[in-house]
Amino acid sequence: MSGATELTLGDLGERGIQERVLRPRYGALEGFGDDSAFLAAVETGCELVATTDSCPTPVVNILAEPDLFHAGWLLATINLSDLAAAGAEPLGLVVNYTLPKTTTVAEFERLLDGVDACCREHRTKVAGGDIRDGATMQLTATAIGRCVPGSRLRRSGAQEGDRLLLVGSPGYLWAAALVKTGRASLPEALADELWRRACRPDAQLKAGRILAAGGLARAAMDVSDGLFATVRTLCEANGLGATMTGEFELDAIVAEVARQSGLHPFELAQTWGDWGLVVATRAEDAGLVVKTLWGEGVPAQEIGTMTAGPALTLGADGPAWEGTAQERFSASSWHGGEAATLVAAVLGHH
Amino acid sequence: MSGATELTLGDLGERGIQERVLRPRYGALEGFGDDSAFLAAVETGCELVATTDSCPTPVVNILAEPDLFHAGWLLATINLSDLAAAGAEPLGLVVNYTLPKTTTVAEFERLLDGVDACCREHRTKVAGGDIRDGATMQLTATAIGRCVPGSRLRRSGAQEGDRLLLVGSPGYLWAAALVKTGRASLPEALADELWRRACRPDAQLKAGRILAAGGLARAAMDVSDGLFATVRTLCEANGLGATMTGEFELDAIVAEVARQSGLHPFELAQTWGDWGLVVATRAEDAGLVVKTLWGEGVPAQEIGTMTAGPALTLGADGPAWEGTAQERFSASSWHGGEAATLVAAVLGHH
């Protein structure tokens, strides 16, 4: 080892990592060190749900410094976002990290900081996990949650005529990418705020619980691969199509970046990385649902109507909606790349 | 693609995999295709536990054909074994597979077959999961379980004088390795039986539940890294030491391999890969616990006594017990290798 600040996980070994890194951080958890992590004592009836996702390389790490904090935050967000789509309350996260032996302890701490910070934000915790060494870093987590019996949200359940809502504030990540690659520029304070939001996407857990508890949603799904892929999947799950308004009122910072970049607001609203929810509600409830969410501090807008389908169109009798969708195990499966190439691939050349 | 039998995951793409492989197998599950998998409806109070583990390359794949069935079975076993050590009843598994695009559909089906077969054996199921493509295969799962309130088994809770029991039948995996590398030979039928057991290690879920329900264990841990590492960790968690008997009555097939290989039975009992449990019980209960387990068809033997410690010895006032322990993030961290090298590393040259 070359000095205290460069101490690596390989220097510590598994037992050293356990005692010097993990115990100081997680040792007070009930069940710390046991074969199985203690998640929660459940006293009343509930439906349990679970979801697992691996963390891709965060786009913000490609745009700027490769700080593992962002990977940690993202890992927690993508898993909690799936619980949000079910209307579930998180009971905890179980993490599984494969890390090279050359990972420094400082880098590892940043990863843990990111996961823990995101969990705290949502009043949940890392309940347990496993680490092992391997040639390539791989970060995986499983989130476990509980739903009030009968309230669990699913992808199916929508009907023709239902309104589609987008819950959350889209466009922050790719607006930040446009600024970083010089296609827009903002005063420093606004650029900082944009970057902060891009680095800390927000799983819509509160919205999911409100929608589930109030019976306000007939179907829901989180936006993990972009709006087009999400709406298409939601439509397929219900044997329906959709007519999109093609309009979206972006947050002011994001709207300014769209304007400078020559992008229509809906183009930026279609991007991924902000972990919103797409929700189908009864037409007659749509206004109330949007108002209810805003009243709780959660942004939501109507973006379309579900149709007999199967077509996805922009406006009634309008042209086909041709969004981009990344698909795993295909040529579009995304594994990182240069910032400028990325922006071009996601937003096109304008 | 070069023909139906050589169809790869990259040929199908994510949506093709979902429709042609996963839906036929898992489509009847409640919540199939949703963002979060449905685990279970819980009606009475319980304590929830969760555990996650990645699957190493199965030793049986190094000894013989690289059939992904074995990796699938092992992945389920190592996770269910942690639930066994908690005395928990499994509610389900959530799986996370990273697979190269070149993985054939037939190989993928074998992986799923292995996981599903192991789950069926323990009356549990794959509730959901995630797949993505990557350069290197990585198989991770999370098992979620429930315990009767107050009965959960932990690593801590043992006291001086407690007896240590080994639950399960150790030595099958490494006896099979000795046969495959020519250090022992058996009649074909026995060799087949040995190999079958080596390929299908058995998580001790039934034993865990019996011990937990009856309040028969004060501490428990599964043998994932060998008996020495397990007993050492269990002792450290309780601030104790242990005096081991140094004896073990192996199953007849395994004993015969030990004899031919010039190994003392305890040497083969110390190996890993069979997923037994080490349990601390009150001295006065030890006989009854062993009898109770045998009565339920679960093998168990007394292997030592917990002492004021911290020494681990063979026999009272005997020599130090110096077992081998693989430690992750260290030079002994194991990532596969040649069969003969492996056997030498685990069992030494005799």
XYZ file of C-alpha atoms in Angstrom:
700
model
C 0.000 0.000 0.000
C 1.244 3.445 -0.846
C -0.244 5.559 1.955
C -3.347 5.905 4.095
C -5.358 7.753 1.465
C -4.570 5.131 -1.167
C -5.493 2.151 0.960
C -7.296 -0.387 -1.220
C -9.885 -3.064 -0.503
C -7.238 -5.641 -1.391
C -5.018 -4.206 1.363
C -7.759 -4.653 3.937
C -9.121 -8.056 2.888
C -12.702 -9.097 3.576
C -12.335 -9.150 7.354
C -10.608 -5.771 7.365
C -13.334 -4.280 5.191
C -15.952 -5.677 7.535
C -14.315 -4.284 10.675
C -12.900 -0.989 9.424
C -15.465 0.153 6.878
C -18.743 -1.687 7.262
C -19.049 -2.092 11.043
C -18.509 1.636 11.811
C -21.220 2.449 9.260
C -23.755 -0.354 9.630
C -22.810 -2.095 12.898
C -25.774 -0.689 14.833
C -28.248 -2.407 12.500
C -30.067 -5.317 14.063
C -28.657 -8.436 12.436
C -25.400 -6.845 11.277
C -22.979 -9.654 10.447
C -25.644 -12.359 10.310
C -26.117 -14.585 7.289
C -29.455 -12.935 6.607
C -30.161 -9.250 7.112
C -33.086 -8.262 9.301
C -35.479 -6.205 7.198
C -38.459 -5.389 9.359
C -40.969 -6.726 11.821
C -44.351 -6.789 10.124
C -47.306 -6.612 12.450
C -50.279 -6.012 10.196
C -51.245 -7.658 6.944
C -49.499 -6.428 3.836
C -48.426 -7.417 0.381
C -44.690 -7.747 -0.057
C -42.949 -6.757 -3.262
C -39.316 -6.890 -4.312
C -37.301 -5.589 -7.220
C -33.706 -5.876 -8.309
C -31.601 -3.798 -10.640
C -27.937 -3.394 -11.475
C -26.457 0.046 -11.808
C -25.227 1.189 -15.215
C -22.347 3.675 -15.414
C -23.988 6.956 -14.383
C -24.129 9.435 -17.252
C -22.958 12.137 -14.821
C -19.766 10.142 -14.278
C -19.116 10.212 -18.010
C -19.899 13.935 -18.193
C -17.670 14.803 -15.256
C -15.627 13.182 -12.512
C -16.086 9.434 -11.909
C -17.248 9.851 -8.317
C -18.760 6.610 -7.021
C -21.185 8.641 -4.899
C -23.279 9.061 -8.043
C -23.287 5.340 -8.777
C -24.404 4.674 -5.216
C -27.197 7.232 -5.385
C -28.313 5.886 -8.760
C -28.251 2.273 -7.584
C -30.628 3.108 -4.737
C -32.805 5.323 -6.939
C -33.409 2.807 -9.712
C -34.475 0.168 -7.219
C -36.618 2.493 -5.103
C -38.225 3.808 -8.290
C -39.593 0.330 -9.018
C -41.135 0.263 -5.550
C -42.626 3.692 -6.285
C -44.298 2.266 -9.392
C -45.926 -0.386 -7.187
C -47.099 2.216 -4.664
C -44.995 0.464 -2.041
C -43.315 1.689 1.104
C -39.664 0.556 1.198
C -38.594 -1.781 3.995
C -34.961 -1.739 3.013
C -32.307 -2.374 0.416
C -29.996 -5.367 0.159
C -26.865 -4.566 -1.825
C -24.443 -6.757 -3.739
C -21.144 -5.252 -4.805
C -18.457 -6.829 -6.965
C -15.400 -4.591 -6.792
C -11.810 -4.844 -8.029
C -9.233 -5.330 -5.261
C -7.635 -2.097 -6.469
C -10.703 -0.062 -5.448
C -9.514 2.389 -2.813
C -11.223 2.513 0.548
C -11.981 6.180 -0.159
C -13.758 5.268 -3.398
C -15.689 2.510 -1.631
C -16.770 4.956 1.083
C -18.079 7.325 -1.599
C -20.148 4.480 -3.065
C -21.609 3.689 0.358
C -22.175 7.409 1.003
C -24.228 7.676 -2.176
C -26.408 4.664 -1.428
C -26.910 5.710 2.187
C -27.715 9.333 1.301
C -30.401 8.279 -1.166
C -31.868 5.800 1.331
C -31.972 8.478 4.042
C -33.756 10.823 1.650
C -36.507 8.221 1.400
C -36.425 7.190 5.061
C -35.198 3.725 4.312
C -31.880 1.938 4.805
C -29.362 -0.589 3.580
C -30.359 -3.620 5.639
C -27.566 -5.918 4.497
C -25.592 -7.159 1.555
C -22.599 -8.932 0.205
C -19.309 -7.865 -1.324
C -16.809 -9.812 -3.326
C -13.817 -9.033 -5.491
C -13.870 -9.358 -9.237
C -12.194 -7.935 -12.319
C -15.067 -5.589 -13.136
C -17.151 -3.454 -10.808
C -20.769 -4.530 -10.680
C -23.283 -2.912 -8.393
C -26.589 -4.634 -7.800
C -29.308 -4.060 -5.241
C -32.662 -5.461 -4.295
C -35.343 -3.293 -2.732
C -38.106 -4.848 -0.688
C -41.321 -3.014 0.048
C -44.796 -3.378 1.461
C -48.132 -2.353 0.017
C -51.474 -1.936 1.727
C -53.399 -5.082 0.724
C -55.324 -4.508 -2.488
C -53.642 -1.203 -3.312
C -50.593 -2.429 -5.198
C -50.090 -0.681 -8.534
C -49.317 -2.726 -11.618
C -48.603 -2.176 -15.288
C -51.934 -3.687 -16.223
C -55.388 -2.353 -15.299
C -55.645 0.668 -17.620
C -58.629 1.127 -19.950
C -59.350 2.958 -23.173
C -59.897 6.639 -22.507
C -57.678 6.708 -19.408
C -55.428 9.721 -19.190
C -51.662 9.299 -19.049
C -49.816 11.424 -16.516
C -46.094 11.951 -16.193
C -45.182 12.319 -12.513
C -41.908 14.066 -11.751
C -39.711 16.614 -13.508
C -38.079 15.194 -16.621
C -35.118 16.456 -18.598
C -32.637 17.393 -15.875
C -30.055 14.755 -16.712
C -29.917 15.442 -20.436
C -30.193 19.201 -19.982
C -27.092 18.909 -17.812
C -25.454 16.881 -20.581
C -26.274 19.626 -23.102
C -24.648 22.222 -20.850
C -21.582 20.051 -20.200
C -21.103 19.495 -23.930
C -21.462 23.190 -24.738
C -24.832 23.133 -26.473
C -26.291 25.507 -23.870
C -24.892 27.720 -21.157
C -26.378 28.950 -17.912
C -25.345 31.360 -15.170
C -23.203 29.486 -12.664
C -25.846 29.216 -9.933
C -28.384 27.749 -12.324
C -25.832 25.425 -13.880
C -24.941 24.193 -10.394
C -28.595 23.595 -9.541
C -29.119 21.738 -12.820
C -26.086 19.569 -12.146
C -27.187 18.823 -8.599
C -30.584 17.648 -9.836
C -28.969 15.574 -12.595
C -26.767 13.834 -10.007
C -29.590 13.163 -7.580
C -32.595 11.806 -9.449
C -35.560 11.288 -7.190
C -37.547 8.052 -6.985
C -41.236 9.020 -6.840
C -42.050 7.003 -3.742
C -44.305 9.633 -2.213
C -46.347 9.934 -5.410
C -46.649 6.167 -5.675
C -47.997 5.849 -2.152
C -50.490 8.706 -2.647
C -51.737 7.188 -5.890
C -51.992 3.691 -4.417
C -53.615 4.731 -1.138
C -56.199 6.864 -2.913
C -56.989 4.338 -5.632
C -56.100 7.121 -8.060
C -54.097 5.107 -10.581
C -55.237 2.169 -12.691
C -51.723 1.347 -13.914
C -48.238 2.697 -13.342
C -44.673 2.189 -14.497
C -41.461 4.079 -13.909
C -39.535 5.787 -16.706
C -36.301 3.838 -16.726
C -35.658 3.623 -20.483
C -37.278 6.860 -21.670
C -40.876 7.979 -22.096
C -41.439 6.226 -25.421
C -40.342 2.808 -24.149
C -42.389 3.288 -20.985
C -45.625 4.301 -22.719
C -45.173 1.561 -25.323
C -44.721 -1.078 -22.628
C -47.643 0.229 -20.591
C -49.839 0.154 -23.716
C -48.742 -3.381 -24.608
C -49.464 -4.576 -21.074
C -53.041 -3.328 -21.493
C -53.607 -4.117 -25.177
C -54.092 -0.419 -25.863
C -52.515 2.427 -27.816
C -52.018 6.068 -26.903
C -52.409 9.536 -28.308
C -49.761 11.831 -26.851
C -50.227 15.579 -26.577
C -46.622 16.087 -27.692
C -46.421 18.990 -25.275
C -44.746 19.299 -21.891
C -44.096 22.203 -19.595
C -40.520 21.681 -18.436
C -39.096 23.212 -15.264
C -37.669 26.663 -16.038
C -33.973 25.673 -16.050
C -34.582 22.692 -18.272
C -36.839 24.722 -20.584
C -34.089 27.309 -21.020
C -31.600 24.607 -22.008
C -34.117 23.182 -24.485
C -34.617 26.633 -26.004
C -30.873 27.285 -26.362
C -30.338 23.824 -27.833
C -33.131 24.194 -30.366
C -35.088 21.321 -28.858
C -38.846 21.166 -28.471
C -39.749 20.756 -24.779
C -41.320 17.343 -25.462
C -37.981 16.093 -26.858
C -36.302 16.728 -23.522
C -39.329 15.407 -21.606
C -38.895 12.083 -23.410
C -35.378 11.409 -22.133
C -34.475 9.048 -19.343
C -32.494 9.385 -16.112
C -34.975 11.341 -14.001
C -37.025 8.364 -12.781
C -40.502 9.749 -13.122
C -43.647 7.632 -13.230
C -46.134 7.211 -16.051
C -49.571 6.682 -14.590
C -52.925 5.847 -16.160
C -55.935 7.401 -14.410
C -59.643 7.502 -15.203
C -60.340 10.496 -17.463
C -62.719 12.007 -14.925
C -60.057 11.743 -12.153
C -57.139 13.189 -14.097
C -57.553 16.795 -13.029
C -58.037 15.861 -9.391
C -55.034 13.517 -9.425
C -52.751 16.189 -10.857
C -54.039 18.688 -8.291
C -53.660 16.222 -5.429
C -50.056 15.484 -6.361
C -49.137 19.153 -6.763
C -50.759 19.761 -3.362
C -48.277 17.280 -1.907
C -45.385 18.950 -3.700
C -45.140 16.362 -6.472
C -45.112 17.675 -10.073
C -47.440 15.912 -12.523
C -48.797 16.685 -15.982
C -51.194 15.076 -18.389
C -49.299 13.795 -21.444
C -51.833 11.739 -23.386
C -54.845 9.463 -23.580
C -55.010 5.698 -23.888
C -56.753 4.547 -27.045
C -58.117 1.306 -28.475
C -54.714 1.131 -30.099
C -52.344 -0.302 -30.818
C -50.913 2.842 -32.473
C -48.912 5.456 -30.571
C -49.573 8.848 -32.169
C -48.771 12.495 -31.558
C -52.206 14.160 -31.368
C -55.474 12.480 -32.389
C -55.176 11.383 -36.039
C -51.628 12.726 -35.844
C -48.396 11.142 -37.046
C -46.930 8.070 -35.418
C -44.923 8.804 -32.282
C -41.462 7.533 -33.045
C -39.427 7.751 -29.909
C -36.126 6.086 -29.259
C -35.968 3.127 -26.926
C -32.839 1.442 -25.744
C -33.277 -2.295 -25.570
C -30.985 -4.609 -23.674
C -29.388 -7.533 -25.507
C -29.601 -5.482 -28.721
C -27.495 -3.027 -30.687
C -29.079 -0.153 -28.700
C -28.115 -1.625 -25.323
C -26.210 1.131 -23.657
C -22.929 0.646 -21.816
C -21.487 4.119 -21.657
C -19.427 6.055 -24.159
C -18.237 9.557 -24.923
C -20.394 12.435 -23.702
C -20.929 14.060 -27.106
C -21.797 10.736 -28.759
C -24.246 10.057 -25.985
C -26.024 13.356 -26.353
C -26.288 12.842 -30.087
C -27.644 9.332 -29.641
C -30.287 10.384 -27.122
C -31.265 13.784 -28.456
C -30.101 13.794 -32.067
C -28.243 16.549 -33.923
C -30.041 19.886 -34.093
C -27.985 -16.655 -36.041
C -26.730 -20.018 -37.201
C -29.693 -22.284 -36.466
C -32.489 -22.843 -33.969
C -30.327 -24.683 -31.436
C -27.689 -21.961 -31.529
C -30.084 -19.060 -31.037
C -28.478 -16.524 -28.695
C -29.881 -13.954 -26.294
C -28.471 -11.259 -28.580
C -30.570 -12.709 -31.439
C -33.739 -12.419 -29.374
C -33.150 -9.032 -27.728
C -34.703 -8.112 -24.381
C -38.271 -8.149 -25.632
C -37.774 -11.460 -27.412
C -36.249 -12.998 -24.276
C -39.189 -11.725 -22.244
C -41.811 -13.150 -24.620
C -40.166 -16.361 -25.780
C -38.252 -17.528 -22.715
C -39.465 -15.806 -19.579
C -43.221 -15.490 -20.169
C -43.725 -19.215 -20.971
C -41.861 -20.051 -17.759
C -42.909 -17.353 -15.303
C -45.914 -15.649 -16.956
C -48.458 -17.192 -14.574
C -46.829 -15.505 -11.581
C -48.870 -12.692 -10.104
C -47.061 -9.497 -11.019
C -45.107 -10.959 -13.940
C -43.812 -8.062 -16.021
C -44.413 -5.428 -13.340
C -41.647 -3.147 -12.109
C -41.718 -4.896 -8.744
C -42.258 -8.603 -8.279
C -45.049 -9.743 -5.990
C -43.516 -11.817 -3.213
C -46.286 -12.784 -0.847
C -49.318 -11.587 1.031
C -48.475 -11.582 4.706
C -51.438 -11.926 7.032
C -49.926 -12.558 10.430
C -47.059 -10.862 12.186
C -43.574 -11.950 11.194
C -39.996 -10.852 11.005
C -38.695 -10.399 7.498
C -35.139 -11.245 6.537
C -33.250 -10.969 3.271
C -29.916 -12.133 1.977
C -28.013 -11.708 -1.253
C -25.178 -13.671 -2.793
C -23.489 -13.928 -6.155
C -22.704 -17.313 -7.601
C -19.058 -18.330 -8.025
C -18.122 -20.712 -10.828
C -19.407 -24.055 -9.572
C -16.574 -26.478 -8.814
C -18.572 -29.194 -10.589
C -18.401 -27.116 -13.772
C -14.612 -27.067 -13.516
C -14.501 -30.811 -12.811
C -16.804 -31.682 -15.701
C -19.040 -30.046 -18.280
C -19.852 -26.328 -17.891
C -23.598 -26.901 -17.623
C -25.331 -23.746 -16.385
C -27.901 -25.899 -14.577
C -25.320 -26.311 -11.803
C -24.734 -22.572 -11.525
C -28.491 -22.028 -11.277
C -28.894 -24.666 -8.599
C -25.916 -23.277 -6.678
C -27.163 -19.690 -6.916
C -30.468 -20.672 -5.323
C -28.770 -22.901 -2.737
C -26.302 -20.337 -1.431
C -29.060 -17.802 -0.916
C -31.552 -20.236 0.605
C -28.794 -21.520 2.886
C -28.518 -18.078 4.472
C -32.253 -18.139 5.142
C -31.787 -21.593 6.684
C -29.211 -20.150 9.082
C -31.819 -17.601 10.199
C -34.458 -20.299 10.681
C -36.568 -18.544 8.061
C -39.188 -19.810 5.644
C -38.449 -18.560 2.112
C -40.991 -16.262 0.469
C -39.172 -16.164 -2.828
C -36.037 -15.384 -4.780
C -35.342 -12.303 -6.874
C -32.657 -12.961 -9.459
C -30.296 -10.648 -11.301
C -28.425 -12.025 -14.291
C -25.754 -10.303 -16.341
C -25.116 -12.452 -19.412
C -23.077 -12.045 -22.595
C -25.182 -11.552 -25.727
C -23.516 -14.704 -27.084
C -25.164 -16.860 -24.401
C -27.370 -19.330 -26.244
C -31.034 -19.602 -25.382
C -30.408 -23.270 -24.588
C -27.700 -22.323 -22.055
C -29.966 -19.682 -20.532
C -32.777 -22.231 -20.199
C -30.404 -24.576 -18.340
C -29.573 -21.756 -15.916
C -33.260 -21.098 -15.298
C -33.909 -24.849 -14.990
C -31.294 -25.100 -12.240
C -32.632 -22.179 -10.239
C -36.229 -23.330 -10.629
C -35.450 -26.957 -9.740
C -33.718 -25.908 -6.517
C -36.565 -23.550 -5.635
C -39.143 -26.296 -6.232
C -37.175 -28.652 -3.993
C -37.643 -26.118 -1.186
C -41.224 -25.172 -2.117
C -40.307 -21.649 -3.043
C -40.064 -19.785 -6.333
C -38.367 -17.142 -8.417
C -40.702 -14.199 -7.874
C -38.997 -11.797 -10.262
C -35.716 -10.412 -11.442
C -33.756 -8.512 -13.959
C -31.468 -9.444 -16.833
C -28.981 -7.371 -18.745
C -26.165 -7.985 -21.150
C -22.530 -7.573 -20.204
C -19.105 -8.855 -21.128
C -18.922 -11.288 -18.205
C -21.598 -13.535 -16.789
C -22.598 -12.585 -13.282
C -25.365 -14.340 -11.421
C -26.781 -12.733 -8.313
C -29.884 -13.456 -6.309
C -31.640 -12.182 -3.226
C -33.733 -14.479 -1.059
C -36.425 -13.052 1.177
C -37.841 -15.014 4.075
C -40.051 -14.788 7.109
C -39.412 -15.882 10.675
C -41.846 -16.455 13.501
C -41.429 -13.338 15.695
C -38.756 -13.896 18.316
C -37.439 -17.127 16.794
C -34.924 -15.749 14.309
C -31.513 -17.393 14.561
C -28.404 -15.261 14.591
C -24.644 -15.698 14.753
C -24.574 -14.268 18.267
C -26.252 -15.727 21.354
C -23.966 -18.694 22.081
C -22.392 -19.196 25.520
C -19.368 -20.967 26.938
C -20.032 -24.670 27.216
C -22.510 -24.754 24.336
C -22.107 -27.699 22.013
C -21.355 -27.152 18.336
C -23.307 -29.290 15.889
C -22.732 -29.708 12.192
C -26.063 -30.139 10.417
C -25.972 -31.793 7.015
C -23.665 -34.220 5.232
C -20.306 -32.668 4.413
C -17.649 -33.786 1.976
C -19.671 -34.737 -1.094
C -18.327 -31.982 -3.334
C -14.662 -32.572 -2.594
C -15.039 -36.342 -2.531
C -16.427 -36.007 -6.057
C -13.409 -33.861 -6.923
C -11.077 -36.554 -5.599
C -12.783 -39.160 -7.778
C -12.765 -36.916 -10.866
C -9.049 -36.244 -10.422
C -8.240 -39.927 -9.982
C -7.350 -39.944 -6.283
C -10.131 -42.402 -5.552
C -12.371 -44.652 -7.632
C -15.830 -46.009 -6.983
C -18.178 -48.437 -8.703
C -20.173 -46.574 -11.332
C -23.462 -46.446 -9.430
C -21.785 -45.024 -6.335
C -19.739 -42.564 -8.378
C -22.964 -41.387 -10.039
C -24.672 -40.942 -6.684
C -21.663 -39.024 -5.343
C -21.670 -36.778 -8.386
C -25.405 -36.142 -8.139
C -25.037 -35.055 -4.514
C -22.046 -32.860 -5.381
C -24.087 -31.117 -8.082
C -27.137 -30.603 -5.898
C -26.091 -29.301 -2.500
C -28.992 -28.935 -0.155
C -29.767 -25.772 1.808
C -30.745 -26.852 5.325
C -34.017 -24.945 5.436
C -35.950 -27.675 7.194
C -33.325 -27.966 9.925
C -33.259 -24.193 10.366
C -37.007 -24.018 10.853
C -37.031 -26.937 13.309
C -34.224 -25.377 15.348
C -35.834 -21.930 15.327
C -39.364 -23.108 16.099
C -38.180 -25.281 18.976
C -35.809 -22.700 20.435
C -33.156 -25.400 20.081
C -30.288 -23.264 18.797
C -28.594 -20.310 20.470
C -26.613 -19.341 17.369
C -26.291 -20.585 13.822
C -24.352 -19.948 10.654
C -24.086 -21.749 7.344
C -20.869 -23.324 6.108
C -20.135 -21.284 3.023
C -16.348 -20.949 3.286
C -15.486 -24.182 5.050
C -15.888 -25.413 8.621
C -12.849 -23.603 10.011
C -13.939 -20.188 8.717
C -17.467 -20.816 9.949
C -16.512 -21.882 13.478
C -13.964 -19.066 13.723
C -16.565 -16.472 12.711
C -19.189 -17.941 15.032
C -16.692 -17.861 17.895
C -15.674 -14.264 17.145
C -19.316 -13.172 17.040
C -19.718 -14.523 20.563
C -16.296 -13.657 22.018
C -15.624 -17.358 22.547
C -13.271 -20.109 21.412
C -13.907 -23.746 20.639
C -12.538 -27.183 21.265
C -13.248 -29.418 18.297
C -13.495 -33.204 18.582
C -11.545 -33.574 15.337
C -13.758 -36.533 14.477
C -16.622 -36.870 12.051
C -18.616 -39.807 10.786
C -18.908 -39.193 7.058
C -21.596 -40.756 4.887
C -20.403 -44.144 3.604
C -19.551 -43.040 0.040
C -17.621 -40.010 1.234
C -15.848 -42.067 3.920
C -14.705 -44.541 1.287
C -13.241 -41.743 -0.832
C -11.471 -40.327 2.241
C -10.016 -43.768 2.991
C -8.745 -44.292 -0.563
C -7.307 -40.775 -0.643
C -5.504 -41.176 2.658
C -7.521 -38.405 4.274
C -8.787 -38.359 7.844
C -12.598 -38.081 7.848
C -12.409 -34.698 9.626
C -10.310 -33.322 6.749
C -13.136 -33.980 4.307
C -15.749 -32.803 6.825
C -13.996 -29.413 6.916
C -14.436 -28.667 3.218
C -17.008 -26.358 1.729
C -19.655 -26.710 -0.948
C -22.231 -28.809 0.894
C -24.002 -25.916 2.663
C -24.448 -27.398 6.090
C -25.159 -25.379 9.221
C -23.027 -24.967 12.303
C -25.271 -24.588 15.321
C -24.562 -23.828 18.971
C -26.919 -25.510 21.429
C -27.043 -25.710 25.214
C -24.917 -28.665 26.354
C -27.891 -30.326 28.005
C -29.963 -30.047 24.801
C -27.331 -31.341 22.373
C -28.361 -34.995 22.446
C -32.028 -34.157 22.058
C -31.356 -31.728 19.218
C -29.329 -34.294 17.275
C -32.066 -36.888 17.864
C -34.840 -34.475 16.868
C -33.089 -33.598 13.621
C -32.372 -37.236 12.731
C -36.039 -37.971 13.476
C -36.936 -35.444 10.787
C -34.462 -36.994 8.359
C -31.787 -34.333 8.846
C -28.246 -35.544 9.636
C -26.469 -33.783 12.533
C -23.420 -34.535 14.641
C -21.694 -32.939 17.583
C -18.322 -31.526 16.509
C -17.107 -29.494 19.455
C -17.715 -27.312 22.480
C -17.558 -23.550 22.830
C -14.954 -22.377 25.299
C -13.994 -19.141 27.043
C -11.628 -18.813 24.120
C -10.396 -17.296 22.030
C -8.355 -20.356 20.964
C -9.627 -22.946 18.518
C -8.141 -26.308 19.444
C -8.399 -29.944 18.449
C -9.362 -31.730 21.673
C -9.198 -30.135 25.143
C -5.613 -28.922 25.741
C -4.944 -30.149 22.214
C -3.046 -28.454 19.411
C -4.377 -25.366 17.661
C -6.903 -26.126 14.956
C -5.408 -24.715 11.802
C -7.948 -24.944 9.062
C -7.852 -23.174 5.763
C -10.186 -20.272 5.136
C -10.646 -18.519 1.857
C -11.024 -14.805 2.340
C -12.416 -12.467 -0.284
C -10.332 -9.466 -1.323
C -7.189 -11.425 -0.414
C -4.694 -13.754 -2.048
C -6.912 -16.716 -1.067
C -9.987 -15.301 -2.783
C -11.087 -18.037 -5.094
C -12.129 -17.512 -8.694
C -11.829 -20.943 -10.211
C -8.862 -22.736 -11.673
C -7.720 -26.187 -12.703
C -9.324 -29.146 -10.980
C -6.093 -30.701 -9.683
C -4.816 -27.363 -8.366
C -8.102 -26.845 -6.620
C -8.064 -30.195 -4.897
C -4.506 -29.592 -3.735
C -5.389 -26.134 -2.437
C -8.415 -27.348 -0.502
C -7.238 -30.748 0.684
C -3.460 -30.598 0.422
C -1.132 -33.239 -1.004
C -1.297 -36.611 0.686
